């Protein structure tokens, strides 16, 4: 992916919405502000990154009052005591998986980004399944739940600025990564994309990769649908995002598991 830049400082990408991008996996941490208070979404990814994030928040005069984890993968459930002992919200499904797979989650953190305060990582508070917004007093953050990429995955949509915090979807750096433990991973992912595409998105912040405007959001949704439709039909998808060896390995796994899905008897 030539030409990308990552922004390690907290940058205001929309009124009251700050993003910091880590070099590792181009992971985005997003802050939604409410005066001097803030909601911290998917803080990541190395301990040094979290340290810099904490310093950035202090310099900006922002105190975290809540966190949110988009889904129960190791790089989205990180935390540090320096961010405060505040609730880290997630969907009920995400909390269930994070608790069930805690040993695996911790092993992944230690393997990929060692040195975190493991005791506070993956400690999530379930939101009410009927809740449509993040339970905090700041700007409205709509919860958009679906099972694409991971069971209990939630994007957040900030209607005030038209900003979509997409979790691990809508990336210019990663192909759609399926949850192959589900019965219908491609269907789940397409259903998730459909939900996101119905929103009046003016700006998209993916979990990994570049921030995009409305046109770029539409382009990414179309690219993801094209990839998944090819996967379903058993056609080898040609996707320019297939660059990193780990991503190519995931892609091959998806091809072998999903090829010709639409030809299977119903
Ligand atoms: Zn993920």
Short mmCIF file of C-alpha atoms and ligand atoms in Angstrom, two decimals:
data_model
loop_
_atom_site.label_atom_id
_atom_site.label_comp_id
_atom_site.label_asym_id
_atom_site.label_seq_id
_atom_site.Cartn_x
_atom_site.Cartn_y
_atom_site.Cartn_z
CA UNK A 1 0.00 0.00 0.00
CA UNK A 2 2.18 2.85 -1.24
CA UNK A 3 1.87 6.40 -0.09
CA UNK A 4 -0.01 6.04 3.17
CA UNK A 5 0.94 8.02 6.21
CA UNK A 6 0.03 7.20 9.75
CA UNK A 7 -0.79 9.87 12.27
CA UNK A 8 0.60 9.09 15.68
CA UNK A 9 -0.70 12.25 17.28
CA UNK A 10 -4.31 12.69 18.24
CA UNK A 11 -5.92 14.44 15.30
CA UNK A 12 -9.39 15.95 15.17
CA UNK A 13 -11.02 14.44 12.09
CA UNK A 14 -14.49 15.85 12.77
CA UNK A 15 -15.77 18.22 15.46
CA UNK A 16 -15.18 16.45 18.77
CA UNK A 17 -13.81 13.26 17.18
CA UNK A 18 -10.10 12.53 17.56
CA UNK A 19 -8.15 9.66 16.02
CA UNK A 20 -4.68 8.34 16.69
CA UNK A 21 -3.21 5.77 14.33
CA UNK A 22 -0.61 3.25 15.46
CA UNK A 23 2.11 2.06 13.13
CA UNK A 24 1.39 -1.60 13.94
CA UNK A 25 -1.40 -2.80 11.63
CA UNK A 26 -2.31 0.89 11.06
CA UNK A 27 -4.70 0.52 14.00
CA UNK A 28 -6.98 3.47 14.79
CA UNK A 29 -7.97 4.52 18.30
CA UNK A 30 -10.89 6.94 18.36
CA UNK A 31 -11.89 9.47 21.00
CA UNK A 32 -15.34 11.05 21.14
CA UNK A 33 -15.30 14.17 23.29
CA UNK A 34 -17.90 15.74 25.54
CA UNK A 35 -16.35 18.93 26.85
CA UNK A 36 -13.47 17.74 29.02
CA UNK A 37 -14.73 14.17 29.12
CA UNK A 38 -14.40 11.48 26.50
CA UNK A 39 -15.34 8.04 25.24
CA UNK A 40 -12.36 5.90 24.19
CA UNK A 41 -13.11 3.47 21.35
CA UNK A 42 -10.78 0.51 20.66
CA UNK A 43 -7.59 1.98 22.20
CA UNK A 44 -4.59 0.23 20.63
CA UNK A 45 -2.21 -1.29 19.99
CA UNK A 46 1.18 -1.57 21.75
CA UNK A 47 1.76 -0.53 25.38
CA UNK A 48 3.81 2.40 24.01
CA UNK A 49 0.85 3.43 21.84
CA UNK A 50 -1.48 3.40 24.84
CA UNK A 51 1.08 5.45 26.79
CA UNK A 52 1.17 8.05 24.02
CA UNK A 53 -2.61 8.05 23.83
CA UNK A 54 -2.83 8.74 27.57
CA UNK A 55 -0.35 11.63 27.24
CA UNK A 56 -2.29 13.01 24.27
CA UNK A 57 -5.54 12.94 26.23
CA UNK A 58 -3.94 14.67 29.19
CA UNK A 59 -2.50 17.38 26.97
CA UNK A 60 -5.93 17.88 25.41
CA UNK A 61 -7.50 18.11 28.88
CA UNK A 62 -9.66 15.04 28.28
CA UNK A 63 -10.68 12.56 30.96
CA UNK A 64 -12.05 9.16 29.84
CA UNK A 65 -15.44 8.39 31.36
CA UNK A 66 -16.17 5.27 29.27
CA UNK A 67 -14.65 2.93 26.74
CA UNK A 68 -16.10 0.88 23.93
CA UNK A 69 -14.77 -2.29 22.30
CA UNK A 70 -16.12 -2.90 18.79
CA UNK A 71 -15.49 -6.65 18.94
CA UNK A 72 -13.73 -9.32 20.98
CA UNK A 73 -10.43 -9.56 19.09
CA UNK A 74 -7.26 -8.94 21.08
CA UNK A 75 -6.36 -5.65 19.40
CA UNK A 76 -9.79 -4.12 20.18
CA UNK A 77 -10.13 -4.97 23.89
CA UNK A 78 -6.93 -3.38 25.22
CA UNK A 79 -6.85 -1.03 28.17
CA UNK A 80 -4.51 0.52 30.71
CA UNK A 81 -5.15 1.69 34.27
CA UNK A 82 -3.87 5.11 33.15
CA UNK A 83 -7.11 5.47 31.16
CA UNK A 84 -9.04 5.05 34.39
CA UNK A 85 -11.29 2.43 35.91
CA UNK A 86 -14.31 3.23 33.75
CA UNK A 87 -16.74 0.83 32.05
CA UNK A 88 -15.56 -0.54 28.71
CA UNK A 89 -18.81 -1.27 26.94
CA UNK A 90 -19.33 -3.95 24.30
CA UNK A 91 -22.21 -6.01 22.99
CA UNK A 92 -23.40 -8.90 25.07
CA UNK A 93 -22.16 -11.31 22.38
CA UNK A 94 -18.72 -9.71 22.38
CA UNK A 95 -18.47 -9.92 26.18
CA UNK A 96 -19.45 -13.60 26.08
CA UNK A 97 -16.72 -14.40 23.54
CA UNK A 98 -14.09 -12.30 25.36
CA UNK A 99 -14.78 -14.18 28.59
CA UNK A 100 -15.01 -17.62 26.98
CA UNK A 101 -11.81 -17.13 24.94
CA UNK A 102 -9.89 -15.12 27.55
CA UNK A 103 -6.85 -17.41 27.61
CA UNK A 104 -6.51 -17.18 23.83
CA UNK A 105 -7.08 -13.42 23.91
CA UNK A 106 -4.32 -12.93 26.49
CA UNK A 107 -1.96 -15.22 24.57
CA UNK A 108 -2.54 -13.18 21.39
CA UNK A 109 -1.81 -9.92 23.22
CA UNK A 110 1.37 -11.33 24.70
CA UNK A 111 2.44 -12.68 21.34
CA UNK A 112 1.77 -9.60 19.20
CA UNK A 113 2.16 -6.66 21.58
CA UNK A 114 3.70 -7.83 24.87
CA UNK A 115 3.81 -5.73 28.01
CA UNK A 116 0.15 -4.75 28.44
CA UNK A 117 -1.58 -4.76 31.82
CA UNK A 118 -3.30 -8.04 31.09
CA UNK A 119 -5.61 -7.90 34.10
CA UNK A 120 -7.49 -4.89 32.69
CA UNK A 121 -7.53 -6.04 29.07
CA UNK A 122 -10.67 -7.80 27.80
CA UNK A 123 -12.68 -6.73 30.85
CA UNK A 124 -15.89 -5.60 29.17
CA UNK A 125 -19.30 -4.47 30.37
CA UNK A 126 -22.26 -5.71 28.30
CA UNK A 127 -24.66 -3.09 27.00
CA UNK A 128 -28.37 -3.78 27.16
CA UNK A 129 -29.25 -5.82 24.03
CA UNK A 130 -32.10 -3.36 23.39
CA UNK A 131 -29.79 -0.34 23.64
CA UNK A 132 -29.43 1.66 20.44
CA UNK A 133 -26.77 4.04 21.73
CA UNK A 134 -23.64 3.82 23.86
CA UNK A 135 -24.64 4.40 27.50
CA UNK A 136 -22.80 7.62 28.19
CA UNK A 137 -23.77 11.27 28.54
CA UNK A 138 -21.73 12.58 25.60
CA UNK A 139 -22.72 12.94 21.94
CA UNK A 140 -25.04 10.26 20.67
CA UNK A 141 -23.15 7.18 19.42
CA UNK A 142 -25.48 4.74 17.68
CA UNK A 143 -24.64 1.07 18.13
CA UNK A 144 -24.78 -0.84 14.83
CA UNK A 145 -24.58 -4.51 15.76
CA UNK A 146 -24.07 -7.38 13.36
CA UNK A 147 -22.09 -10.63 13.19
CA UNK A 148 -19.87 -9.83 10.21
CA UNK A 149 -16.14 -10.30 11.01
CA UNK A 150 -16.89 -11.41 14.58
CA UNK A 151 -19.92 -12.41 16.60
CA UNK A 152 -21.27 -9.39 18.44
CA UNK A 153 -19.38 -6.90 16.29
CA UNK A 154 -20.57 -3.30 16.76
CA UNK A 155 -19.81 -0.30 14.65
CA UNK A 156 -20.60 3.09 16.14
CA UNK A 157 -22.22 5.85 14.13
CA UNK A 158 -21.99 9.46 15.29
CA UNK A 159 -24.93 11.19 13.62
CA UNK A 160 -23.71 14.65 14.66
CA UNK A 161 -20.78 14.48 12.25
CA UNK A 162 -21.80 11.54 10.05
CA UNK A 163 -18.76 9.62 11.32
CA UNK A 164 -18.75 5.82 11.20
CA UNK A 165 -16.36 4.00 13.51
CA UNK A 166 -16.48 0.80 11.51
CA UNK A 167 -14.55 -1.62 13.73
CA UNK A 168 -12.84 -4.20 11.53
CA UNK A 169 -14.88 -3.43 8.42
CA UNK A 170 -14.59 -0.95 5.52
CA UNK A 171 -10.79 -0.93 5.45
CA UNK A 172 -8.57 0.11 2.57
CA UNK A 173 -5.80 -2.05 4.04
CA UNK A 174 -7.62 -5.32 4.79
CA UNK A 175 -9.97 -7.53 2.79
CA UNK A 176 -13.18 -8.60 4.55
CA UNK A 177 -12.01 -11.02 7.23
CA UNK A 178 -14.68 -13.57 8.02
CA UNK A 179 -15.58 -15.27 11.26
CA UNK A 180 -15.22 -18.82 9.95
CA UNK A 181 -16.63 -20.28 13.17
CA UNK A 182 -20.09 -19.00 12.19
CA UNK A 183 -22.62 -21.00 10.15
CA UNK A 184 -22.86 -18.38 7.40
CA UNK A 185 -19.80 -16.12 7.60
CA UNK A 186 -20.26 -14.55 4.15
CA UNK A 187 -23.98 -13.93 4.75
CA UNK A 188 -23.24 -12.39 8.15
CA UNK A 189 -20.64 -10.10 6.63
CA UNK A 190 -22.88 -9.01 3.75
CA UNK A 191 -25.70 -8.31 6.23
CA UNK A 192 -23.30 -6.17 8.29
CA UNK A 193 -22.21 -4.21 5.21
CA UNK A 194 -25.85 -3.66 4.29
CA UNK A 195 -26.52 -2.14 7.70
CA UNK A 196 -23.51 0.17 7.42
CA UNK A 197 -24.35 1.16 3.84
CA UNK A 198 -27.82 2.32 4.98
CA UNK A 199 -26.27 5.00 7.22
CA UNK A 200 -25.68 8.60 6.06
CA UNK A 201 -21.91 8.22 6.40
CA UNK A 202 -19.80 11.30 5.65
CA UNK A 203 -16.55 9.89 7.04
CA UNK A 204 -15.38 6.39 7.91
CA UNK A 205 -12.77 5.37 10.48
CA UNK A 206 -11.83 1.70 10.01
CA UNK A 207 -10.16 -0.30 12.76
CA UNK A 208 -7.12 -0.56 10.50
CA UNK A 209 -6.21 1.69 7.58
CA UNK A 210 -7.00 5.14 6.26
CA UNK A 211 -9.89 7.40 7.17
CA UNK A 212 -12.17 7.89 4.18
CA UNK A 213 -14.79 10.41 3.06
CA UNK A 214 -18.32 9.55 1.89
CA UNK A 215 -17.22 8.55 -1.62
CA UNK A 216 -14.39 6.42 -0.25
CA UNK A 217 -16.81 4.73 2.16
CA UNK A 218 -19.09 3.79 -0.76
CA UNK A 219 -16.09 2.54 -2.74
CA UNK A 220 -14.96 0.32 0.14
CA UNK A 221 -18.44 -1.14 0.66
CA UNK A 222 -18.60 -1.95 -3.06
CA UNK A 223 -15.10 -3.48 -2.99
CA UNK A 224 -15.99 -5.62 0.01
CA UNK A 225 -19.23 -6.83 -1.59
CA UNK A 226 -17.33 -7.65 -4.80
CA UNK A 227 -14.74 -9.66 -2.85
CA UNK A 228 -17.42 -11.61 -0.98
CA UNK A 229 -19.53 -12.29 -4.07
CA UNK A 230 -16.47 -13.67 -5.87
CA UNK A 231 -15.64 -15.80 -2.84
CA UNK A 232 -19.18 -17.19 -2.86
CA UNK A 233 -19.09 -17.99 -6.56
CA UNK A 234 -15.76 -19.77 -6.26
CA UNK A 235 -13.99 -17.12 -8.35
CA UNK A 236 -10.52 -16.19 -7.11
CA UNK A 237 -10.94 -12.56 -6.01
CA UNK A 238 -8.31 -10.17 -7.35
CA UNK A 239 -8.11 -7.55 -4.62
CA UNK A 240 -5.38 -4.87 -4.45
CA UNK A 241 -5.46 -5.10 -0.64
CA UNK A 242 -3.87 -8.55 -0.76
CA UNK A 243 -0.33 -7.41 0.00
CA UNK A 244 0.71 -8.48 3.49
CA UNK A 245 1.67 -12.18 3.82
CA UNK A 246 -0.60 -12.70 6.87
CA UNK A 247 -3.56 -11.25 4.95
CA UNK A 248 -2.84 -13.46 1.93
CA UNK A 249 -2.79 -16.47 4.28
CA UNK A 250 -6.19 -15.46 5.72
CA UNK A 251 -7.47 -14.99 2.18
CA UNK A 252 -6.38 -18.51 1.16
CA UNK A 253 -8.11 -19.93 4.22
CA UNK A 254 -11.32 -18.08 3.30
CA UNK A 255 -11.12 -19.27 -0.31
CA UNK A 256 -10.71 -22.88 0.76
CA UNK A 257 -13.58 -22.67 3.27
CA UNK A 258 -16.03 -20.64 1.21
CA UNK A 259 -15.37 -21.46 -2.45
CA UNK A 260 -18.51 -22.45 -4.30
CA UNK A 261 -20.80 -21.76 -1.34
CA UNK A 262 -23.64 -20.69 -3.63
CA UNK A 263 -23.45 -24.02 -5.49
CA UNK A 264 -24.03 -26.10 -2.40
CA UNK A 265 -27.49 -27.64 -2.03
CA UNK A 266 -29.72 -25.51 0.18
ZN1 LIG B 1 -10.92 -8.04 14.36
#
